[in-house]
Short mmCIF file of C-alpha atoms in Angstrom, two decimals:
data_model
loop_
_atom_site.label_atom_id
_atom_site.label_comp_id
_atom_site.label_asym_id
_atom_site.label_seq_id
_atom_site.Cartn_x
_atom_site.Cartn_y
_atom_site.Cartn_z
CA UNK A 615 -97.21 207.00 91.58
CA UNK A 616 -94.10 209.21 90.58
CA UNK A 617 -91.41 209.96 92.23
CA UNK A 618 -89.42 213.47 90.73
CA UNK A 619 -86.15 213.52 91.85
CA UNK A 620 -84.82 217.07 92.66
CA UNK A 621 -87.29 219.30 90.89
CA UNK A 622 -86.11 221.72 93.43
CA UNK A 623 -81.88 222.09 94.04
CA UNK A 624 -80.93 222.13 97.36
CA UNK A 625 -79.88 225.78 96.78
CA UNK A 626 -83.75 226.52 96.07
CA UNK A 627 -84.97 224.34 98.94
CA UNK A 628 -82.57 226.42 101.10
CA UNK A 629 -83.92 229.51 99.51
CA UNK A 630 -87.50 228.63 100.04
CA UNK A 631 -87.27 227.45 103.55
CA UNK A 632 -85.28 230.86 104.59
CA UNK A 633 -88.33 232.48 102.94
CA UNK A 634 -90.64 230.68 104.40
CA UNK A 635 -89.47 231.54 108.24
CA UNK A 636 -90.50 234.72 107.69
CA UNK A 637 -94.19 234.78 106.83
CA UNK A 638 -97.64 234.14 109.04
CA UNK A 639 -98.42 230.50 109.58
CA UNK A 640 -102.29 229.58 110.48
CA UNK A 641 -103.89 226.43 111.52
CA UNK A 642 -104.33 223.84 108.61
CA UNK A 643 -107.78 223.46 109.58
CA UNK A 644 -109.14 226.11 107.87
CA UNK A 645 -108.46 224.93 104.40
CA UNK A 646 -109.70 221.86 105.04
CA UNK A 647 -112.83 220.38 103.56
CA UNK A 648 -115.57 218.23 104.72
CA UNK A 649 -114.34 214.94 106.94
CA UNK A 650 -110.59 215.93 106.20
CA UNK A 651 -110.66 218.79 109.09
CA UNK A 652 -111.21 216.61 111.85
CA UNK A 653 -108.36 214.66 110.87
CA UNK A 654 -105.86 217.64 109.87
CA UNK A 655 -103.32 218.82 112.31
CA UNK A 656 -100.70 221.24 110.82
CA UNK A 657 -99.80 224.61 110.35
CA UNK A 658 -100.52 226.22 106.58
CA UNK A 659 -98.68 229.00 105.67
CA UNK A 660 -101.35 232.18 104.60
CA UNK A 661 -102.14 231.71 100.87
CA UNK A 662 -103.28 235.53 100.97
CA UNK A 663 -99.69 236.96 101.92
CA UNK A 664 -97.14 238.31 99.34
CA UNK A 665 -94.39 235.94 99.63
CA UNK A 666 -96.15 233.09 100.09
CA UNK A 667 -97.22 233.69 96.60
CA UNK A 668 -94.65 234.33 94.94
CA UNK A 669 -93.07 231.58 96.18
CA UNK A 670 -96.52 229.52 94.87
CA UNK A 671 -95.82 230.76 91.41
CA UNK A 672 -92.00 230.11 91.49
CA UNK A 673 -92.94 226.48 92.05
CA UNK A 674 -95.64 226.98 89.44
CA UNK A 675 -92.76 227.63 87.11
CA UNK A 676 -90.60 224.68 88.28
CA UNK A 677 -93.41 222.09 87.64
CA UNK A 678 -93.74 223.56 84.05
CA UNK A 679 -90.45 223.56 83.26
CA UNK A 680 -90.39 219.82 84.37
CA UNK A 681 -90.17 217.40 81.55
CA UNK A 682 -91.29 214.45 83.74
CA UNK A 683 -93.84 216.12 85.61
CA UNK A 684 -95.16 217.46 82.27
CA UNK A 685 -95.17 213.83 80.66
CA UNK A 686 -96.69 212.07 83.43
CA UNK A 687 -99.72 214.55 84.05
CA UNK A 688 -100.26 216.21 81.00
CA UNK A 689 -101.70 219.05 82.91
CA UNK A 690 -104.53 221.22 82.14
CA UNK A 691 -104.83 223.39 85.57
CA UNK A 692 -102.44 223.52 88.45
CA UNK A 693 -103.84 224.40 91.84
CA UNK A 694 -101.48 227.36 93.26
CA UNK A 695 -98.76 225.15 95.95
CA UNK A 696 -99.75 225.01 99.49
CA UNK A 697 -96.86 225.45 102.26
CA UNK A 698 -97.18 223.21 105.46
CA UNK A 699 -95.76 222.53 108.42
CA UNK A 700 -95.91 219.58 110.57
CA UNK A 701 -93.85 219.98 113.95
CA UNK A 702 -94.02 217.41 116.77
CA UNK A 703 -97.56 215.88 117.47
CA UNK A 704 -98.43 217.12 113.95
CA UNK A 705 -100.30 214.70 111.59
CA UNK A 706 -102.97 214.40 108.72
CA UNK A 707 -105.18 211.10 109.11
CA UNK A 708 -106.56 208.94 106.57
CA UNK A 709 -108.45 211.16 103.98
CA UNK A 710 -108.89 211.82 100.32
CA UNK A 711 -108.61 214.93 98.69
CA UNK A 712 -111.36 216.88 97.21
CA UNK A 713 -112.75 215.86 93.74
CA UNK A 714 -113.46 219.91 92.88
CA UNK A 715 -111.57 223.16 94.09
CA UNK A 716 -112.05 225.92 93.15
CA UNK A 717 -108.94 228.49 91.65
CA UNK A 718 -108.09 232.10 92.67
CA UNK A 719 -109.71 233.02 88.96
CA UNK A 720 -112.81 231.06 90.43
CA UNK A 721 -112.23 228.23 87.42
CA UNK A 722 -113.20 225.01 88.87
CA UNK A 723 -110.41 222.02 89.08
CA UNK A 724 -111.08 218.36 89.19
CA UNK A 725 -108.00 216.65 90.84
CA UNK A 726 -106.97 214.18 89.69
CA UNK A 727 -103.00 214.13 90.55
CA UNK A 728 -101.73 215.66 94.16
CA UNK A 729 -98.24 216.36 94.14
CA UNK A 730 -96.27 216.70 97.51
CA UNK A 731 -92.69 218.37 97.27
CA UNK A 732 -90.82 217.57 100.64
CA UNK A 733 -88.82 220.75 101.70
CA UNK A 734 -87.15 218.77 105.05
CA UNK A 735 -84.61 216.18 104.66
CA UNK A 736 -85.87 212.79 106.04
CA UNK A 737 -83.46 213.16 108.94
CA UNK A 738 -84.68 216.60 110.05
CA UNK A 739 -87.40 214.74 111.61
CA UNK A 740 -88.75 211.59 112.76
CA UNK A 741 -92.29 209.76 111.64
CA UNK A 742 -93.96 212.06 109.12
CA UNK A 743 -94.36 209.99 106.04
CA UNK A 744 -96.85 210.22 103.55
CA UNK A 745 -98.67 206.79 103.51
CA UNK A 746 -100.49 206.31 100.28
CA UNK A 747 -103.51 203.02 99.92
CA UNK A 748 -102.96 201.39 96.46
CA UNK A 749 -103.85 198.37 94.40
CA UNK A 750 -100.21 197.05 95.60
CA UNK A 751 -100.96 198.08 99.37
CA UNK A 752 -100.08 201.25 101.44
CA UNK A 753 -96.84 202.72 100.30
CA UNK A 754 -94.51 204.71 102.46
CA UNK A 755 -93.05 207.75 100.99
CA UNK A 756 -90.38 209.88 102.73
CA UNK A 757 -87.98 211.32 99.90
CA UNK A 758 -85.34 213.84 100.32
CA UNK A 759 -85.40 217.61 100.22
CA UNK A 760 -86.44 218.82 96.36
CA UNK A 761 -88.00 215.24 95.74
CA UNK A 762 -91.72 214.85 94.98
CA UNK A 763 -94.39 212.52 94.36
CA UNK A 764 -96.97 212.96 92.10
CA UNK A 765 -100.03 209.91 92.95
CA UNK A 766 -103.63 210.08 92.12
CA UNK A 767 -106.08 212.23 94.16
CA UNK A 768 -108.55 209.80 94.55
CA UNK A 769 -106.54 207.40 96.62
CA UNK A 770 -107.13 207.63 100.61
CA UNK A 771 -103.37 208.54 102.31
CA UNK A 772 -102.54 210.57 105.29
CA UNK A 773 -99.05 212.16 106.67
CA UNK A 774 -97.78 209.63 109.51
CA UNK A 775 -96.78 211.85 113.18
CA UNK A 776 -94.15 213.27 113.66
CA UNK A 777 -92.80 212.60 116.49
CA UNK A 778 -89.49 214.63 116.91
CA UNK A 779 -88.36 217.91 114.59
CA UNK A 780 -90.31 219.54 111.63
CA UNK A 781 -91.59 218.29 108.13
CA UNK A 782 -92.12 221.21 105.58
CA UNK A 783 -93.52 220.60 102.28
CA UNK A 784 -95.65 222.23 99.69
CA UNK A 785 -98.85 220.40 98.20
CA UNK A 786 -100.56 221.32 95.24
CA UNK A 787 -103.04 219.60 92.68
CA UNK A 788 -103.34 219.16 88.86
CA UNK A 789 -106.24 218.46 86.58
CA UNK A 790 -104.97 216.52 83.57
CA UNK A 791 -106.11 217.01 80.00
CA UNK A 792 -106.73 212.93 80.08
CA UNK A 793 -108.85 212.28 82.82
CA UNK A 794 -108.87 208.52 82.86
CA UNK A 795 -105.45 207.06 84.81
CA UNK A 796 -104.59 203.70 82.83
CA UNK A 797 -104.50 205.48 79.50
CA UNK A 798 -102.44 208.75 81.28
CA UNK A 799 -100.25 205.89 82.17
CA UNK A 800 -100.23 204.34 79.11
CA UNK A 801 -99.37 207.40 77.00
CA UNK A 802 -96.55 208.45 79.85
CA UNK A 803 -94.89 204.96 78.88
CA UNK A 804 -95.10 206.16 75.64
CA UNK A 805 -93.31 209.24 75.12
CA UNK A 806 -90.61 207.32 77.78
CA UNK A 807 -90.16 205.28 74.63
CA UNK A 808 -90.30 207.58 72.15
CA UNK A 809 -87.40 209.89 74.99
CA UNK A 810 -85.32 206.75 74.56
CA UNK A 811 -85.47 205.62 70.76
CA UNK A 812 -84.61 209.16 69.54
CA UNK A 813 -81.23 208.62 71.96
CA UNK A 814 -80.16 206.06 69.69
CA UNK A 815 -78.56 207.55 66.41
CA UNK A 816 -79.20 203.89 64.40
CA UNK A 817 -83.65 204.58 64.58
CA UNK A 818 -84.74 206.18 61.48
CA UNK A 819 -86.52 209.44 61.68
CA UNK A 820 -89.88 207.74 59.62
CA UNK A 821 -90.08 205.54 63.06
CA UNK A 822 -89.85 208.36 65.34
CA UNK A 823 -92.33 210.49 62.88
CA UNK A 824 -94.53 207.45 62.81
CA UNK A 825 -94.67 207.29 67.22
CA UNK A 826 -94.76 210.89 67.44
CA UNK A 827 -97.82 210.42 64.98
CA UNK A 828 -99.28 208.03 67.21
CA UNK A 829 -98.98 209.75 70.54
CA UNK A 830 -100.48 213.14 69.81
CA UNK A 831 -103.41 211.61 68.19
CA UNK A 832 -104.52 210.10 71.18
CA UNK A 833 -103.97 212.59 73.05
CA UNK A 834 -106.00 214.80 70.25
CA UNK A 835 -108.64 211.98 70.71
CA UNK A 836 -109.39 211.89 74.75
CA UNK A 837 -107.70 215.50 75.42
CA UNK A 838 -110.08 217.38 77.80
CA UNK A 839 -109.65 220.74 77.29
#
């Protein structure tokens, strides 16, 4: 689990929830699948309408242009962002996400990260955090506005009530080019180290060549593309 801190400014979250206010909401239900509709009780903005895409494909850009978000998922195909709403009463129950969707281009993507950007400050509303089951126990997450978590999409989590205001956030999910978690995780800690050896002006290039060497083979060896 990774936590992005302000992959959106506050002058963008403030930008998107003014857009936002203006376009048709519908019940999350519908883009539900199996088990996870019975449990889903939110408002989804409509993927079909203008601005709700092009406000999809400006956070498109903003996860590409994110160097940590890049590193940690090593993304393959991005599911277009989701916009929801959860206002008092609202909640998502225990669930997981889907293993296949399919894309507006009808391509087929596995998920195997979910990403949740929060677009409410944590004191805009009361309850409303996302509770994630993993091999440490349930975590709590409840970040501020422009913050995100990316966590894997097989894990069973759900979005606690809220009980007083509204919790906006967009959703979206990624298929990575390396499939399997422990060695995503492993080659993430990787280029962290390779980030923080070329800071240091005393590390000779050879070293740097020799990592650099090291990490794109593997990821030339298990790549799924």
């Amino acid at each position: 689990m990774h936590v992005l801190k302000q992959l959106l400014t506050k002058t963008e979250v403030a930008e998107f929830r003014q857009a936002l206010q203006h376009v048709p909401w519908l019940d999350g239900k519908g883009s539900a699948m199996g088990m996870a509709a019975a449990v889903k009780h939110n408002a989804q903005a409509d993927r079909d309408h203008h601005q709700v895409q092009l406000l999809a494909n400006r956070l498109l850009a903003k996860f590409g242009h994110n160097p940590s978000l890049m590193a940690a998922a090593l993304p393959h195909r991005i599911y277009p962002p989701c916009f929801n709403s959860y206002a008092e009463g609202g909640h998502y129950g225990w669930h997981v996400d889907a293993a296949i969707m399919r894309l507006p281009d009808q391509q087929i993507l596995r998920s195997d990260l979910s990403i949740t950007v929060f677009l409410s400050e944590p004191e805009d509303y009361q309850g409303g955090e996302l509770v994630i089951q993993t091999d440490f126990g349930e975590q709590s997450v409840k970040l501020a506005a422009g913050d995100a978590v990316l966590y894997s999409s097989a894990t069973l989590h759900q979005v606690m009530p809220v009980t007083a205001g509204q919790r906006v956030a967009a959703i979206s999910w990624l298929q990575s080019m390396i499939p399997g978690t422990a060695l995503r995780e492993t080659l993430y800690q990787l280029d962290l180290s390779i980030q923080a050896l070329a800071g240091h002006s005393g590390i000779e290039r050879a070293e740097l060549d020799r990592l650099h060497h090291i990490y794109h083979n593997l990821i030339r060896q298990h790549a799924q593309v």
